mmCIF file of C-alpha atoms and ligand atoms in Angstrom:
data_model
loop_
_atom_site.group_PDB
_atom_site.id
_atom_site.type_symbol
_atom_site.label_atom_id
_atom_site.label_comp_id
_atom_site.label_asym_id
_atom_site.label_seq_id
_atom_site.Cartn_x
_atom_site.Cartn_y
_atom_site.Cartn_z
ATOM 1 C CA MET E 295 9.459 3.356 -5.039
ATOM 2 C CA GLU E 296 10.136 0.415 -7.367
ATOM 3 C CA ILE E 297 6.915 -1.134 -8.752
ATOM 4 C CA ILE E 298 8.661 -3.797 -10.814
ATOM 5 C CA GLN E 299 12.226 -4.001 -12.056
ATOM 6 C CA HIS E 300 13.024 -0.858 -14.124
ATOM 7 C CA VAL E 301 9.789 0.961 -13.199
ATOM 8 C CA HIS E 302 9.410 3.411 -10.316
ATOM 9 C CA TRP E 303 6.532 5.411 -8.907
ATOM 10 C CA ILE E 304 7.809 8.772 -7.660
ATOM 11 C CA PRO E 305 5.947 9.441 -4.394
ATOM 12 C CA GLY E 306 4.671 12.716 -2.937
ATOM 13 C CA ILE E 307 3.616 14.327 -6.223
ATOM 14 C CA VAL E 308 0.184 15.082 -7.699
ATOM 15 C CA ALA E 309 -0.422 13.492 -10.197
ATOM 16 C CA ASN E 310 1.703 10.298 -10.005
ATOM 17 C CA PRO E 311 4.798 10.446 -12.201
ATOM 18 C CA TYR E 312 6.388 7.135 -13.245
ATOM 19 C CA LEU E 313 10.060 6.674 -14.052
ATOM 20 C CA ILE E 314 11.340 3.943 -16.369
ATOM 21 C CA ILE E 315 14.998 2.978 -16.339
ATOM 22 C CA ASP E 316 16.478 1.552 -19.517
ATOM 23 C CA SER E 317 19.927 1.096 -20.966
ATOM 24 C CA ASN E 318 19.124 3.945 -23.370
ATOM 25 C CA GLY E 319 18.347 6.386 -20.574
ATOM 26 C CA LEU E 320 15.483 7.364 -18.299
ATOM 27 C CA THR E 321 11.894 7.930 -19.391
ATOM 28 C CA LEU E 322 9.337 9.822 -17.320
ATOM 29 C CA ILE E 323 5.578 9.445 -17.719
ATOM 30 C CA ASP E 324 3.845 12.688 -16.636
ATOM 31 C CA SER E 325 5.468 15.479 -14.681
ATOM 32 C CA GLY E 326 3.181 16.512 -11.799
ATOM 33 C CA ILE E 327 1.780 19.937 -10.905
ATOM 34 C CA PRO E 328 3.933 23.049 -11.440
ATOM 35 C CA GLY E 329 6.798 22.956 -8.934
ATOM 36 C CA SER E 330 7.262 19.156 -9.110
ATOM 37 C CA ALA E 331 10.474 19.183 -11.147
ATOM 38 C CA LYS E 332 12.775 19.456 -8.128
ATOM 39 C CA LYS E 333 11.251 16.421 -6.393
ATOM 40 C CA ILE E 334 11.488 14.395 -9.611
ATOM 41 C CA LEU E 335 15.115 15.375 -10.192
ATOM 42 C CA ASN E 336 15.952 14.573 -6.550
ATOM 43 C CA TYR E 337 14.428 11.137 -6.977
ATOM 44 C CA ILE E 338 16.514 10.554 -10.118
ATOM 45 C CA ASN E 339 19.576 11.764 -8.263
ATOM 46 C CA ASN E 340 18.931 9.465 -5.301
ATOM 47 C CA LEU E 341 18.888 6.496 -7.676
ATOM 48 C CA GLY E 342 22.401 7.471 -8.747
ATOM 49 C CA TYR E 343 21.572 9.094 -12.085
ATOM 50 C CA LYS E 344 22.286 12.567 -13.412
ATOM 51 C CA ARG E 345 19.528 14.936 -14.481
ATOM 52 C CA THR E 346 20.810 14.673 -18.063
ATOM 53 C CA ASP E 347 20.137 10.908 -17.952
ATOM 54 C CA LEU E 348 16.460 11.821 -18.292
ATOM 55 C CA LYS E 349 16.031 11.482 -22.066
ATOM 56 C CA ARG E 350 12.301 11.586 -22.690
ATOM 57 C CA ILE E 351 9.082 12.697 -21.023
ATOM 58 C CA LEU E 352 5.818 11.158 -22.200
ATOM 59 C CA VAL E 353 2.686 13.106 -21.330
ATOM 60 C CA THR E 354 -0.683 11.352 -21.040
ATOM 61 C CA HIS E 355 -2.596 14.637 -21.343
ATOM 62 C CA ALA E 356 -2.211 18.385 -20.917
ATOM 63 C CA ASP E 357 -3.971 18.916 -17.543
ATOM 64 C CA PHE E 358 -1.815 21.048 -15.258
ATOM 65 C CA ASP E 359 -1.246 18.231 -12.738
ATOM 66 C CA HIS E 360 0.385 16.114 -15.477
ATOM 67 C CA SER E 361 2.221 18.747 -17.498
ATOM 68 C CA GLY E 362 3.107 21.262 -14.757
ATOM 69 C CA GLY E 363 6.682 20.063 -14.273
ATOM 70 C CA LEU E 364 7.516 19.906 -17.977
ATOM 71 C CA ALA E 365 9.090 23.303 -18.557
ATOM 72 C CA ALA E 366 11.506 23.059 -15.622
ATOM 73 C CA LEU E 367 12.365 19.412 -16.306
ATOM 74 C CA LYS E 368 13.028 20.041 -19.983
ATOM 75 C CA GLN E 369 15.256 22.944 -19.133
ATOM 76 C CA ALA E 370 17.190 21.032 -16.447
ATOM 77 C CA SER E 371 17.631 17.770 -18.334
ATOM 78 C CA GLY E 372 17.346 18.555 -22.039
ATOM 79 C CA ALA E 373 14.837 15.678 -22.278
ATOM 80 C CA SER E 374 12.519 15.509 -25.284
ATOM 81 C CA VAL E 375 8.801 15.853 -24.621
ATOM 82 C CA TYR E 376 6.214 13.650 -26.338
ATOM 83 C CA ALA E 377 2.408 13.821 -26.413
ATOM 84 C CA SER E 378 -0.486 13.369 -28.821
ATOM 85 C CA LYS E 379 -0.936 16.213 -31.300
ATOM 86 C CA LEU E 380 -4.153 17.369 -29.617
ATOM 87 C CA GLU E 381 -2.611 17.527 -26.157
ATOM 88 C CA ALA E 382 0.611 19.025 -27.523
ATOM 89 C CA GLU E 383 -1.322 22.049 -28.818
ATOM 90 C CA ALA E 384 -2.678 22.639 -25.304
ATOM 91 C CA ILE E 385 0.752 22.120 -23.692
ATOM 92 C CA ARG E 386 2.190 24.646 -26.141
ATOM 93 C CA ILE E 387 -0.116 27.346 -24.750
ATOM 94 C CA GLY E 388 -0.100 26.075 -21.143
ATOM 95 C CA ARG E 389 -3.826 25.330 -20.981
ATOM 96 C CA SER E 390 -6.105 22.313 -20.679
ATOM 97 C CA SER E 391 -7.076 20.556 -23.916
ATOM 98 C CA ARG E 392 -10.788 20.488 -23.128
ATOM 99 C CA GLN E 393 -13.745 22.553 -22.132
ATOM 100 C CA LEU E 394 -15.866 20.895 -19.441
ATOM 101 C CA LYS E 395 -19.574 21.537 -19.158
ATOM 102 C CA PRO E 396 -20.561 20.292 -15.705
ATOM 103 C CA GLU E 397 -24.205 20.323 -14.671
ATOM 104 C CA LYS E 398 -23.702 21.199 -11.003
ATOM 105 C CA LEU E 399 -23.254 24.867 -10.157
ATOM 106 C CA TYR E 400 -20.382 24.396 -7.699
ATOM 107 C CA LEU E 401 -18.482 22.471 -10.366
ATOM 108 C CA LYS E 402 -19.123 25.242 -12.906
ATOM 109 C CA VAL E 403 -17.532 27.678 -10.469
ATOM 110 C CA MET E 404 -14.665 25.314 -9.664
ATOM 111 C CA TYR E 405 -13.836 24.646 -13.313
ATOM 112 C CA ALA E 406 -14.048 28.331 -14.216
ATOM 113 C CA LEU E 407 -11.496 29.019 -11.464
ATOM 114 C CA ALA E 408 -9.337 26.102 -12.575
ATOM 115 C CA ASN E 409 -9.326 27.423 -16.144
ATOM 116 C CA ARG E 410 -8.183 30.750 -14.836
ATOM 117 C CA TYR E 411 -5.480 29.631 -12.438
ATOM 118 C CA ALA E 412 -4.416 26.121 -13.447
ATOM 119 C CA LYS E 413 -2.045 27.308 -16.123
ATOM 120 C CA THR E 414 1.368 25.897 -16.831
ATOM 121 C CA THR E 415 4.456 27.360 -18.413
ATOM 122 C CA PRO E 416 4.011 26.737 -22.167
ATOM 123 C CA VAL E 417 6.257 23.989 -23.537
ATOM 124 C CA GLN E 418 7.042 23.043 -27.101
ATOM 125 C CA VAL E 419 6.384 19.306 -27.503
ATOM 126 C CA ASP E 420 9.219 17.754 -29.531
ATOM 127 C CA ASP E 421 7.298 14.986 -31.251
ATOM 128 C CA PHE E 422 3.703 13.787 -31.579
ATOM 129 C CA LEU E 423 2.765 10.249 -30.585
ATOM 130 C CA VAL E 424 0.127 8.249 -32.449
ATOM 131 C CA ASP E 425 -1.927 5.183 -31.593
ATOM 132 C CA GLY E 426 -0.080 1.941 -32.311
ATOM 133 C CA GLN E 427 3.370 3.484 -32.261
ATOM 134 C CA ILE E 428 5.935 1.427 -30.326
ATOM 135 C CA LEU E 429 8.641 3.268 -28.412
ATOM 136 C CA ASP E 430 12.022 1.775 -27.609
ATOM 137 C CA VAL E 431 11.281 1.806 -23.888
ATOM 138 C CA LEU E 432 10.779 -1.129 -21.509
ATOM 139 C CA GLY E 433 11.139 -3.712 -24.290
ATOM 140 C CA GLY E 434 8.556 -1.940 -26.477
ATOM 141 C CA LEU E 435 6.147 0.622 -25.080
ATOM 142 C CA HIS E 436 2.926 0.809 -27.103
ATOM 143 C CA VAL E 437 1.149 4.129 -27.509
ATOM 144 C CA VAL E 438 -2.599 3.635 -26.945
ATOM 145 C CA ASP E 439 -5.158 6.297 -27.845
ATOM 146 C CA THR E 440 -7.557 6.551 -24.872
ATOM 147 C CA PRO E 441 -9.736 9.643 -25.403
ATOM 148 C CA GLY E 442 -12.500 10.486 -22.939
ATOM 149 C CA HIS E 443 -11.019 12.307 -19.956
ATOM 150 C CA THR E 444 -9.495 14.650 -22.540
ATOM 151 C CA PRO E 445 -9.689 14.501 -26.363
ATOM 152 C CA GLY E 446 -6.084 13.471 -26.996
ATOM 153 C CA HIS E 447 -5.438 11.400 -23.885
ATOM 154 C CA LEU E 448 -2.834 8.616 -24.275
ATOM 155 C CA SER E 449 -1.996 5.478 -22.316
ATOM 156 C CA PHE E 450 1.211 3.449 -22.559
ATOM 157 C CA PHE E 451 1.389 -0.349 -22.535
ATOM 158 C CA ALA E 452 4.488 -2.522 -22.147
ATOM 159 C CA PRO E 453 3.502 -6.142 -22.944
ATOM 160 C CA ALA E 454 6.895 -7.529 -21.877
ATOM 161 C CA ALA E 455 6.420 -6.105 -18.388
ATOM 162 C CA ASN E 456 2.624 -6.583 -18.393
ATOM 163 C CA ILE E 457 2.175 -2.985 -17.258
ATOM 164 C CA LEU E 458 -0.220 -0.238 -18.396
ATOM 165 C CA PHE E 459 0.120 3.467 -17.607
ATOM 166 C CA VAL E 460 -3.354 4.995 -17.819
ATOM 167 C CA GLY E 461 -3.040 8.685 -16.898
ATOM 168 C CA ASP E 462 -6.508 9.902 -15.873
ATOM 169 C CA SER E 463 -8.532 7.479 -18.024
ATOM 170 C CA MET E 464 -8.873 5.498 -14.785
ATOM 171 C CA VAL E 465 -8.331 6.329 -11.129
ATOM 172 C CA SER E 466 -7.790 3.901 -8.274
ATOM 173 C CA ASP E 467 -8.165 3.465 -4.549
ATOM 174 C CA ASP E 468 -7.383 0.517 -2.299
ATOM 175 C CA ASN E 469 -10.559 -1.203 -3.479
ATOM 176 C CA GLY E 470 -9.973 -1.044 -7.214
ATOM 177 C CA LEU E 471 -10.184 0.893 -10.469
ATOM 178 C CA TYR E 472 -12.735 3.461 -11.622
ATOM 179 C CA ARG E 473 -13.353 5.398 -14.802
ATOM 180 C CA SER E 474 -12.664 9.116 -15.028
ATOM 181 C CA VAL E 475 -15.468 10.838 -13.058
ATOM 182 C CA LYS E 476 -18.258 11.930 -15.423
ATOM 183 C CA ASP E 477 -18.219 15.645 -14.525
ATOM 184 C CA ASN E 478 -14.457 15.692 -15.012
ATOM 185 C CA THR E 479 -14.620 13.940 -18.384
ATOM 186 C CA TRP E 480 -14.625 15.522 -21.820
ATOM 187 C CA ASP E 481 -16.565 12.675 -23.484
ATOM 188 C CA HIS E 482 -18.118 9.986 -21.293
ATOM 189 C CA VAL E 483 -18.923 7.578 -24.156
ATOM 190 C CA LYS E 484 -15.374 7.716 -25.458
ATOM 191 C CA ALA E 485 -14.122 7.200 -21.887
ATOM 192 C CA ILE E 486 -16.073 3.919 -21.654
ATOM 193 C CA GLU E 487 -14.747 2.757 -25.044
ATOM 194 C CA SER E 488 -11.217 3.547 -23.930
ATOM 195 C CA VAL E 489 -11.490 1.394 -20.812
ATOM 196 C CA ARG E 490 -12.754 -1.514 -22.955
ATOM 197 C CA LYS E 491 -9.759 -1.071 -25.210
ATOM 198 C CA GLN E 492 -7.446 -1.029 -22.189
ATOM 199 C CA ALA E 493 -9.076 -4.110 -20.636
ATOM 200 C CA ALA E 494 -8.549 -6.026 -23.896
ATOM 201 C CA LEU E 495 -4.809 -5.472 -23.540
ATOM 202 C CA GLY E 496 -4.942 -7.644 -20.423
ATOM 203 C CA ALA E 497 -2.239 -5.907 -18.392
ATOM 204 C CA SER E 498 -2.161 -7.056 -14.792
ATOM 205 C CA ILE E 499 -0.354 -3.959 -13.476
ATOM 206 C CA VAL E 500 -2.187 -0.648 -13.896
ATOM 207 C CA CYS E 501 -0.500 2.671 -13.040
ATOM 208 C CA PRO E 502 -2.999 5.548 -12.765
ATOM 209 C CA GLY E 503 -2.378 9.268 -12.402
ATOM 210 C CA HIS E 504 -4.305 9.332 -9.144
ATOM 211 C CA GLY E 505 -4.462 6.537 -6.572
ATOM 212 C CA PRO E 506 -2.275 3.507 -5.886
ATOM 213 C CA VAL E 507 -0.782 1.160 -8.488
ATOM 214 C CA ILE E 508 -3.067 -1.859 -8.951
ATOM 215 C CA LYS E 509 -1.014 -5.026 -9.326
ATOM 216 C CA ASP E 510 -3.809 -7.542 -9.917
ATOM 217 C CA ALA E 511 -5.886 -5.523 -12.342
ATOM 218 C CA VAL E 512 -7.251 -8.332 -14.528
ATOM 219 C CA GLY E 513 -10.980 -8.552 -13.792
ATOM 220 C CA LYS E 514 -10.977 -5.144 -12.100
ATOM 221 C CA TYR E 515 -11.247 -2.906 -15.178
ATOM 222 C CA PRO E 516 -14.363 -0.685 -14.766
ATOM 223 C CA LEU E 517 -16.247 -1.894 -17.857
ATOM 224 C CA VAL E 518 -19.761 -1.000 -16.709
HETATM 225 ZN ZN1 LIG J 6 -4.888 14.359 -13.122
#
């Protein structure tokens, strides 16, 4: 589904993958849970592109619902994979980049199970992204360090299109935007700082990993 010209949300996948169409090829942000590659490639195909038109995959963080489709997509398309160095190390071994220490017992059990089963096929990340770097995507896509949910979490901001891709640093529902839930956050203080940094960018369109795209985000950033 087209969000704005050149930017699509690919529906029916956890977590939301976003596809950017440029003259220099297609860029994907996040790749869904394991098994999502086929749906993503079908979507690309339905737009009239070949799988080899997918040139780069940017990963916000290593959690299995964002990196699960990487191995199959890389193999099918030959696309290069990009992430922060911290997340890349986790992607390379197919594990999460963080250890959570929830207080509630049921969450302890849930996370222990997730650690055991939520593995992904290890993928070699081709290049590390750093804060402030500008990619030749969507008229200049800025790499923004947004640690908190995970230690090496990244967001991507395109000033020309006024759009911000936030991974799991924020989630949304029909009523607005929320910070990463505390029990599912590596560092809560850093998570708050990251949202402040994102709000200062002033993007009016926010694309989260979970929940709908928010098109009138200014004033809705969860600062407190
Ligand atoms: Zn997620």
